[in-house]
Short mmCIF file of C-alpha atoms in Angstrom, two decimals:
data_model
loop_
_atom_site.label_atom_id
_atom_site.label_comp_id
_atom_site.label_asym_id
_atom_site.label_seq_id
_atom_site.Cartn_x
_atom_site.Cartn_y
_atom_site.Cartn_z
CA MET A 34 50.94 1.04 57.46
CA SER A 35 54.68 2.25 57.61
CA GLU A 36 55.86 -0.72 59.77
CA LEU A 37 54.57 -3.75 60.67
CA THR A 38 53.87 -4.27 64.09
CA ALA A 39 51.45 -7.54 64.26
CA SER A 40 52.19 -9.69 67.43
CA SER A 41 53.28 -13.45 67.06
CA GLY A 42 51.59 -14.74 69.87
CA VAL A 43 50.02 -13.66 73.28
CA GLY A 44 52.81 -12.01 75.44
CA ALA A 45 55.35 -12.29 72.41
CA PRO A 46 56.95 -9.12 71.01
CA ALA A 47 55.92 -7.40 67.68
CA TYR A 48 57.17 -8.89 64.67
CA ARG A 49 59.54 -6.73 62.65
CA ASP A 50 60.28 -7.85 59.37
CA ARG A 51 64.11 -7.31 58.89
CA LYS A 52 64.28 -7.73 55.47
CA ARG A 53 61.45 -4.87 54.81
CA TYR A 54 63.91 -2.23 53.17
CA LEU A 55 66.44 -5.05 51.47
CA TRP A 56 63.25 -5.79 49.16
CA LEU A 57 64.14 -2.81 47.42
CA PHE A 58 67.00 -4.76 45.75
CA SER A 59 64.47 -6.08 43.56
CA VAL A 60 64.10 -2.40 42.42
CA LEU A 61 67.33 -1.58 42.18
CA SER A 62 69.02 -4.58 40.76
CA PRO A 63 66.98 -4.55 37.39
CA ALA A 64 67.66 -0.52 37.13
CA LEU A 65 71.64 -1.37 36.61
CA ALA A 66 70.55 -2.59 32.68
CA LEU A 67 70.18 1.36 32.74
CA ALA A 68 73.68 2.17 34.00
CA GLY A 69 75.78 0.96 31.09
CA PRO A 70 73.83 2.78 28.33
CA ALA A 71 73.95 5.91 30.75
CA LEU A 72 77.71 5.86 31.61
CA TYR A 73 78.48 5.43 27.87
CA VAL A 74 76.64 8.28 26.75
CA LEU A 75 77.61 10.54 29.77
CA VAL A 76 81.10 9.64 30.94
CA SER A 77 83.12 7.82 28.03
CA PRO A 78 82.00 5.88 24.60
CA GLU A 79 83.44 2.51 26.24
CA ILE A 80 82.03 -0.78 25.62
CA PHE A 81 83.03 -2.24 28.95
CA TRP A 82 80.35 0.06 30.76
CA LEU A 83 77.99 -2.15 28.65
CA TRP A 84 78.92 -5.20 30.19
CA MET A 85 78.54 -4.22 33.82
CA GLY A 86 75.07 -5.47 34.16
CA PRO A 87 75.85 -9.00 33.16
CA GLY A 88 78.93 -8.98 34.85
CA PHE A 89 76.99 -7.82 38.09
CA PHE A 90 74.41 -10.97 38.01
CA TYR A 91 76.64 -13.82 36.40
CA LEU A 92 79.91 -12.97 38.62
CA ILE A 93 79.06 -10.50 41.49
CA VAL A 94 75.46 -11.98 42.84
CA PRO A 95 76.48 -15.67 43.06
CA LEU A 96 79.59 -14.50 44.70
CA LEU A 97 77.38 -12.27 47.15
CA ASP A 98 75.21 -15.14 47.68
CA TYR A 99 78.12 -17.11 48.65
CA LEU A 100 79.62 -14.63 51.04
CA LEU A 101 76.43 -13.85 52.69
CA GLY A 102 74.87 -17.07 53.22
CA GLU A 103 71.66 -18.43 53.74
CA ASP A 104 68.19 -17.11 55.55
CA LEU A 105 66.52 -19.99 57.38
CA SER A 106 64.16 -17.67 59.28
CA ASN A 107 60.37 -17.34 58.76
CA PRO A 108 57.77 -14.99 59.84
CA PRO A 109 55.46 -16.13 62.51
CA GLU A 110 52.00 -17.20 61.05
CA ALA A 111 50.11 -14.63 63.52
CA ALA A 112 51.96 -11.92 61.65
CA VAL A 113 51.46 -13.12 58.03
CA PRO A 114 48.18 -11.14 57.54
CA ALA A 115 49.38 -8.21 58.72
CA LEU A 116 52.56 -8.75 56.66
CA GLU A 117 50.52 -9.38 53.38
CA ALA A 118 48.28 -6.73 53.97
CA ASP A 119 51.03 -3.94 54.33
CA PRO A 120 50.83 -1.90 51.04
CA TYR A 121 54.65 -1.40 51.18
CA TYR A 122 55.34 -4.65 49.69
CA ARG A 123 52.92 -4.21 46.84
CA ARG A 124 54.36 -0.76 45.97
CA ILE A 125 57.50 -2.44 45.42
CA THR A 126 55.86 -4.30 42.85
CA TYR A 127 54.24 -1.82 41.25
CA ALA A 128 57.04 0.35 41.13
CA LEU A 129 58.94 -1.99 39.01
CA VAL A 130 56.21 -2.32 36.17
CA PRO A 131 57.18 1.52 34.74
CA LEU A 132 61.04 0.87 35.72
CA LEU A 133 61.07 -2.29 33.67
CA TRP A 134 59.62 -0.90 30.63
CA LEU A 135 61.68 2.34 30.83
CA ASN A 136 64.81 -0.05 30.90
CA PHE A 137 63.44 -1.87 27.88
CA ILE A 138 62.82 0.79 25.59
CA VAL A 139 65.94 3.08 26.74
CA SER A 140 67.73 0.04 25.81
CA ALA A 141 66.13 -0.59 22.59
CA ALA A 142 66.52 3.14 21.45
CA PHE A 143 70.36 3.07 22.80
CA VAL A 144 71.00 0.45 20.09
CA GLY A 145 68.76 1.83 17.33
CA THR A 146 70.67 5.47 17.66
CA HIS A 147 74.55 4.06 18.65
CA ASP A 148 76.70 2.56 16.09
CA LEU A 149 78.09 -0.25 18.28
CA PRO A 150 80.12 -3.31 17.58
CA TRP A 151 78.69 -6.98 17.81
CA TYR A 152 79.88 -7.50 21.31
CA GLY A 153 78.38 -3.72 22.77
CA VAL A 154 75.13 -5.16 21.12
CA LEU A 155 75.39 -8.48 22.69
CA ALA A 156 76.04 -6.74 25.90
CA VAL A 157 72.98 -4.63 25.76
CA ILE A 158 71.07 -7.69 24.54
CA LEU A 159 72.16 -9.74 27.64
CA SER A 160 71.12 -6.95 29.93
CA ALA A 161 68.02 -6.06 28.30
CA GLY A 162 67.15 -9.61 28.17
CA GLY A 163 67.75 -9.88 31.83
CA THR A 164 65.25 -6.99 32.50
CA LEU A 165 62.69 -9.56 30.46
CA GLY A 166 63.59 -12.14 32.75
CA TYR A 167 62.81 -9.73 35.67
CA GLY A 168 59.71 -8.84 33.94
CA LEU A 169 58.55 -12.28 33.85
CA ASN A 170 59.65 -12.92 37.49
CA LEU A 171 57.33 -9.68 38.40
CA GLY A 172 54.48 -11.31 36.25
CA HIS A 173 54.64 -14.51 38.06
CA GLU A 174 54.32 -12.89 41.34
CA LEU A 175 51.60 -10.73 40.44
CA GLY A 176 49.78 -12.97 38.25
CA HIS A 177 48.97 -15.35 41.22
CA LYS A 178 47.23 -12.63 42.98
CA LYS A 179 43.57 -12.12 42.77
CA PRO A 180 43.05 -8.09 42.65
CA GLN A 181 42.49 -7.44 39.07
CA LEU A 182 44.80 -4.57 39.47
CA GLU A 183 47.74 -7.04 40.16
CA ARG A 184 46.57 -9.41 37.04
CA TRP A 185 46.54 -6.60 34.79
CA LEU A 186 49.98 -5.25 35.61
CA ALA A 187 51.32 -8.83 35.14
CA LYS A 188 49.84 -8.82 31.62
CA ILE A 189 51.50 -5.51 31.02
CA THR A 190 54.79 -6.65 32.15
CA LEU A 191 54.77 -9.86 30.60
CA ALA A 192 53.97 -8.15 27.22
CA LEU A 193 57.63 -6.56 27.17
CA GLY A 194 59.26 -10.04 26.46
CA PHE A 195 56.25 -10.84 24.03
CA TYR A 196 55.41 -13.66 26.49
CA GLY A 197 51.87 -12.97 27.57
CA HIS A 198 50.81 -16.68 27.32
CA PHE A 199 52.95 -17.39 30.53
CA PHE A 200 49.95 -15.74 32.54
CA ILE A 201 47.83 -18.90 31.74
CA GLU A 202 50.23 -21.49 31.31
CA HIS A 203 52.17 -21.08 34.62
CA ASN A 204 49.04 -20.34 36.72
CA ARG A 205 46.48 -23.04 35.23
CA GLY A 206 49.28 -25.27 33.79
CA HIS A 207 52.42 -25.46 35.36
CA HIS A 208 51.17 -25.48 38.70
CA ARG A 209 48.40 -28.11 38.04
CA ASP A 210 51.33 -30.47 36.19
CA VAL A 211 54.46 -29.55 38.12
CA ALA A 212 56.83 -32.52 38.79
CA THR A 213 55.06 -34.90 36.75
CA PRO A 214 55.23 -36.03 32.88
CA ALA A 215 52.65 -34.12 31.84
CA ASP A 216 54.47 -30.82 32.75
CA PRO A 217 56.83 -29.46 30.05
CA ALA A 218 58.40 -27.15 32.19
CA SER A 219 59.70 -29.71 34.78
CA SER A 220 62.85 -30.81 33.61
CA HIS A 221 64.33 -34.55 34.20
CA MET A 222 67.35 -36.06 35.64
CA GLY A 223 69.92 -36.38 33.08
CA GLU A 224 68.22 -33.74 30.61
CA SER A 225 70.32 -30.72 29.52
CA ILE A 226 69.04 -27.46 29.43
CA TYR A 227 69.70 -27.32 25.73
CA ARG A 228 67.52 -30.47 25.14
CA PHE A 229 65.02 -28.82 27.92
CA VAL A 230 64.14 -25.37 26.01
CA PHE A 231 62.93 -27.50 22.72
CA ARG A 232 60.49 -29.24 24.77
CA GLU A 233 59.58 -26.09 27.51
CA MET A 234 59.27 -23.31 25.30
CA PRO A 235 56.78 -24.67 22.75
CA GLY A 236 55.20 -26.89 25.12
CA GLY A 237 54.21 -24.20 27.45
CA PHE A 238 52.81 -22.07 24.40
CA PHE A 239 50.46 -24.49 23.12
CA ARG A 240 49.54 -25.76 26.62
CA ALA A 241 48.32 -22.21 27.28
CA TRP A 242 46.43 -21.89 24.21
CA ASP A 243 44.73 -25.40 24.93
CA LEU A 244 43.76 -24.15 28.30
CA GLU A 245 42.30 -20.50 27.08
CA SER A 246 40.56 -22.35 24.40
CA GLU A 247 38.80 -24.72 26.90
CA ARG A 248 37.83 -21.78 29.40
CA LEU A 249 36.71 -19.54 26.29
CA GLN A 250 34.87 -22.53 25.18
CA ARG A 251 33.03 -23.34 28.53
CA ALA A 252 32.28 -19.49 28.78
CA GLY A 253 30.77 -19.56 25.22
CA LYS A 254 33.10 -16.74 24.13
CA SER A 255 35.25 -16.72 20.78
CA LEU A 256 38.63 -17.78 20.91
CA TRP A 257 39.63 -14.60 18.94
CA SER A 258 37.86 -12.47 21.38
CA LEU A 259 39.38 -9.83 23.54
CA ASP A 260 38.41 -12.00 26.64
CA ASN A 261 41.43 -14.09 25.33
CA GLU A 262 43.79 -13.55 28.17
CA ILE A 263 46.68 -14.55 25.74
CA LEU A 264 45.83 -11.91 23.01
CA GLN A 265 45.38 -9.08 25.89
CA PRO A 266 49.36 -8.84 26.23
CA ALA A 267 50.13 -9.86 22.73
CA LEU A 268 48.39 -6.90 21.59
CA ILE A 269 50.37 -4.75 24.02
CA SER A 270 53.19 -6.46 22.42
CA VAL A 271 52.70 -5.83 19.05
CA VAL A 272 52.05 -2.02 19.81
CA LEU A 273 55.46 -1.58 21.94
CA TYR A 274 57.46 -3.62 19.00
CA GLY A 275 55.92 -2.01 16.34
CA THR A 276 56.32 1.37 17.80
CA LEU A 277 60.10 0.69 18.35
CA ILE A 278 60.42 -0.59 14.77
CA SER A 279 58.72 2.64 13.47
CA LEU A 280 60.69 4.98 15.44
CA PHE A 281 64.05 3.31 15.13
CA GLY A 282 63.85 1.27 11.74
CA LEU A 283 63.65 -2.07 10.84
CA GLN A 284 67.40 -3.01 11.51
CA LEU A 285 66.21 -2.79 15.33
CA LEU A 286 64.22 -6.19 14.74
CA PRO A 287 67.01 -8.68 15.19
CA PHE A 288 67.77 -7.09 18.44
CA LEU A 289 64.12 -7.20 19.79
CA LEU A 290 63.65 -10.99 18.72
CA ILE A 291 66.86 -11.94 20.32
CA THR A 292 66.53 -9.94 23.48
CA ALA A 293 62.92 -11.38 23.82
CA PHE A 294 64.63 -15.04 23.39
CA TRP A 295 67.28 -14.28 25.69
CA GLY A 296 64.65 -12.92 28.47
CA ALA A 297 62.48 -16.16 28.09
CA PHE A 298 65.61 -18.17 28.16
CA GLN A 299 66.01 -16.67 31.74
CA LEU A 300 62.30 -18.21 32.56
CA THR A 301 63.46 -21.62 30.88
CA SER A 302 66.89 -21.38 33.09
CA ALA A 303 64.64 -20.91 36.32
CA ASN A 304 62.04 -23.87 35.20
CA TYR A 305 64.84 -26.14 34.64
CA ILE A 306 66.50 -25.65 37.94
CA GLU A 307 63.27 -25.60 40.01
CA HIS A 308 62.25 -28.78 39.71
CA TYR A 309 65.24 -30.88 38.39
CA GLY A 310 64.58 -34.96 38.47
CA LEU A 311 61.68 -34.41 41.05
CA LEU A 312 58.67 -36.34 40.55
CA ARG A 313 55.12 -36.63 42.18
CA GLN A 314 53.51 -40.13 42.81
CA LYS A 315 50.53 -41.21 40.69
CA LEU A 316 48.08 -42.30 43.58
CA PRO A 317 45.54 -45.45 42.69
CA ASN A 318 42.89 -43.15 41.42
CA GLY A 319 45.31 -42.04 38.62
CA ARG A 320 45.81 -38.65 39.89
CA TYR A 321 49.18 -37.16 41.30
CA GLU A 322 49.64 -36.43 44.88
CA GLN A 323 49.31 -32.82 45.94
CA CYS A 324 52.46 -30.93 45.26
CA GLN A 325 54.37 -30.53 48.27
CA PRO A 326 57.30 -28.45 49.38
CA HIS A 327 59.90 -31.08 48.17
CA HIS A 328 58.56 -31.27 44.83
CA SER A 329 60.74 -28.32 44.01
CA TRP A 330 64.31 -26.96 44.74
CA ASN A 331 64.93 -24.04 47.38
CA SER A 332 67.36 -21.72 47.84
CA ASN A 333 67.57 -19.08 50.90
CA HIS A 334 70.54 -17.56 49.77
CA LEU A 335 70.21 -13.98 50.58
CA PHE A 336 71.11 -11.67 48.05
CA SER A 337 69.70 -13.03 45.03
CA ASN A 338 66.52 -13.86 47.15
CA TRP A 339 66.18 -9.98 48.17
CA ALA A 340 66.90 -9.09 44.02
CA THR A 341 63.99 -11.56 42.83
CA LEU A 342 60.92 -11.40 45.25
CA HIS A 343 61.63 -14.40 46.96
CA LEU A 344 61.52 -16.60 43.77
CA GLN A 345 64.01 -18.99 44.95
CA ARG A 346 61.91 -19.97 48.15
CA HIS A 347 60.19 -21.88 45.47
CA SER A 348 59.22 -24.73 47.68
CA ASP A 349 56.62 -23.11 49.52
CA HIS A 350 55.23 -20.91 46.51
CA HIS A 351 54.23 -24.16 44.94
CA ALA A 352 52.65 -25.51 47.96
CA HIS A 353 50.99 -22.12 48.51
CA PRO A 354 51.03 -20.13 45.34
CA THR A 355 49.09 -17.10 46.24
CA ARG A 356 51.22 -16.55 49.49
CA ARG A 357 53.00 -13.09 48.66
CA TYR A 358 56.78 -13.00 48.42
CA GLN A 359 57.51 -11.29 51.68
CA SER A 360 55.98 -14.17 53.63
CA LEU A 361 57.00 -16.99 51.90
CA ARG A 362 58.74 -19.66 54.34
CA ASP A 363 61.54 -22.23 54.35
CA PHE A 364 61.01 -25.73 55.59
CA PRO A 365 63.23 -28.38 57.12
CA ASP A 366 64.82 -30.87 54.83
CA LEU A 367 64.35 -29.45 51.56
CA PRO A 368 65.90 -30.00 48.47
CA THR A 369 68.51 -27.26 48.47
CA LEU A 370 70.29 -25.58 45.70
CA PRO A 371 73.85 -24.92 46.68
CA ASN A 372 73.75 -21.34 45.19
CA GLY A 373 71.07 -18.78 44.18
CA TYR A 374 69.43 -18.77 40.76
CA PHE A 375 72.25 -16.61 39.25
CA GLY A 376 74.99 -19.01 40.46
CA MET A 377 72.99 -22.04 39.32
CA PHE A 378 72.18 -20.56 35.78
CA LEU A 379 75.94 -20.53 34.90
CA VAL A 380 76.13 -24.09 36.30
CA ALA A 381 73.20 -25.12 34.33
CA TYR A 382 74.77 -23.72 30.81
CA ILE A 383 77.71 -26.39 31.23
CA PRO A 384 75.70 -29.74 31.32
CA PRO A 385 78.57 -32.09 32.51
CA LEU A 386 79.05 -29.86 35.48
CA TRP A 387 75.57 -29.38 36.14
CA PHE A 388 74.88 -33.24 36.08
CA ARG A 389 78.09 -33.46 38.60
CA VAL A 390 76.62 -31.01 40.83
CA MET A 391 73.01 -31.94 40.81
CA ASN A 392 72.52 -35.49 40.00
CA PRO A 393 74.01 -36.77 43.18
CA ARG A 394 71.70 -34.07 45.15
CA VAL A 395 68.36 -35.35 43.47
CA ILE A 396 69.33 -39.05 44.72
CA ALA A 397 70.13 -37.46 47.94
CA ALA A 398 66.61 -35.49 47.91
CA CYS A 399 64.77 -38.71 47.09
CA ASP A 400 66.69 -41.16 49.47
CA GLY A 401 67.49 -43.13 46.43
CA ASP A 402 64.03 -43.81 45.76
CA VAL A 403 63.74 -44.36 41.93
CA ARG A 404 60.08 -44.06 42.17
CA ARG A 405 60.20 -40.24 43.20
CA ILE A 406 63.21 -39.54 40.19
CA HIS A 407 62.13 -37.94 37.37
CA PHE A 408 64.57 -39.56 35.19
CA GLU A 409 65.22 -38.52 31.17
CA ALA A 410 63.48 -41.83 29.98
CA ALA A 411 66.06 -42.76 27.01
CA LYS A 412 69.10 -42.45 29.99
CA ARG A 413 67.11 -43.93 33.04
CA ASN A 414 69.07 -47.27 32.81
CA GLN A 415 72.38 -45.95 32.15
CA LEU A 416 71.92 -43.28 35.13
CA MET A 417 70.76 -46.00 37.24
CA ARG A 418 73.93 -47.99 36.73
CA GLN A 419 75.89 -45.23 37.33
CA TYR A 420 74.81 -44.12 40.65
CA GLY A 421 74.23 -47.64 41.59
CA LEU A 422 70.42 -47.37 41.94
CA SER A 423 68.15 -50.03 41.88
CA GLU A 424 64.47 -50.73 41.06
CA GLU A 425 64.17 -52.83 44.11
CA SER A 426 65.45 -51.00 46.61
CA PRO A 427 64.93 -47.40 47.48
CA GLN A 428 68.35 -46.77 48.90
CA ALA A 429 71.26 -45.83 46.59
CA SER A 430 74.31 -47.88 46.91
CA ALA A 431 77.72 -46.41 46.87
CA ALA A 432 78.50 -45.00 43.61
#
């Protein structure tokens, strides 16, 4: 199917995805990490080439999001089956897998064969770690799908950053517990990203092992068998990292470990901003209400959505996890971020600025109802006083 021609209704014109070829930015953007080392080798050995990737993602992309604005359009539901069946969109995700592997291996080889100053190595770490962040995003998209090919491609991609447990933790843990106190990957109002990381990373790792252990036990299989879906990508990681160290020496190990951490921190950064301060309500039966679009922060900013497979339409994703990226929707009155993810990452890295920007937005998104705000427990009373919130009234008074 070279072009989508599904009708959006009787007598309606055929639907055409105007973003069809813009999704190629999801392939081109991570490829930028290869540009720096290539220009360093082919043009001139100048360190500034290596900073092109980080500069693009953390300076240019937020500016593009600001200038290009937002896309509020949705595909008509009648066109969604054909849109999701179109192999073009899957081919984009498939093409990303070898590209990300090539990107990471070339970055490691470049550092292993060049005598770079620390700030040159740092630039490559940020670029290569960003590539691993893309891998986690791709693993996120593919890991939700039912075909075994896509699920295995997710594991292969997650193995790049030694983060294969995400395949279990996200699908069976985070989606179940999101926006509740049981979820280590949902951040609290008043919690800084630097506090969050010490809760989210180990919490997700141990929850993944608990979930997989329970599954294997029910199936009557050993935790240490190859049926363990955490061990499967972990073995790929061991072979990959072991091969790189054998080729370029043990001195490459710090680069690999720090790069893997930075890649994981990109996921942490996304988790931090995606559900900040939002809380699902516990029902009389002790269960939590079903996850709805308003339990996630949404962003419709154009360029960063093109570059991340619509990751930022996170509200629809959590409400409908198996829906493919090209058909994710916007909804009215969603909690909305003021910029795309890359811009919001920068804000999150400066906690006072983050709190100044986001805390009032949390209150507005929850209509001042403290029952719907996921407070950092130790700061609850302080934040309620600061923003004029009351246990008795669902409305925030003027701060």
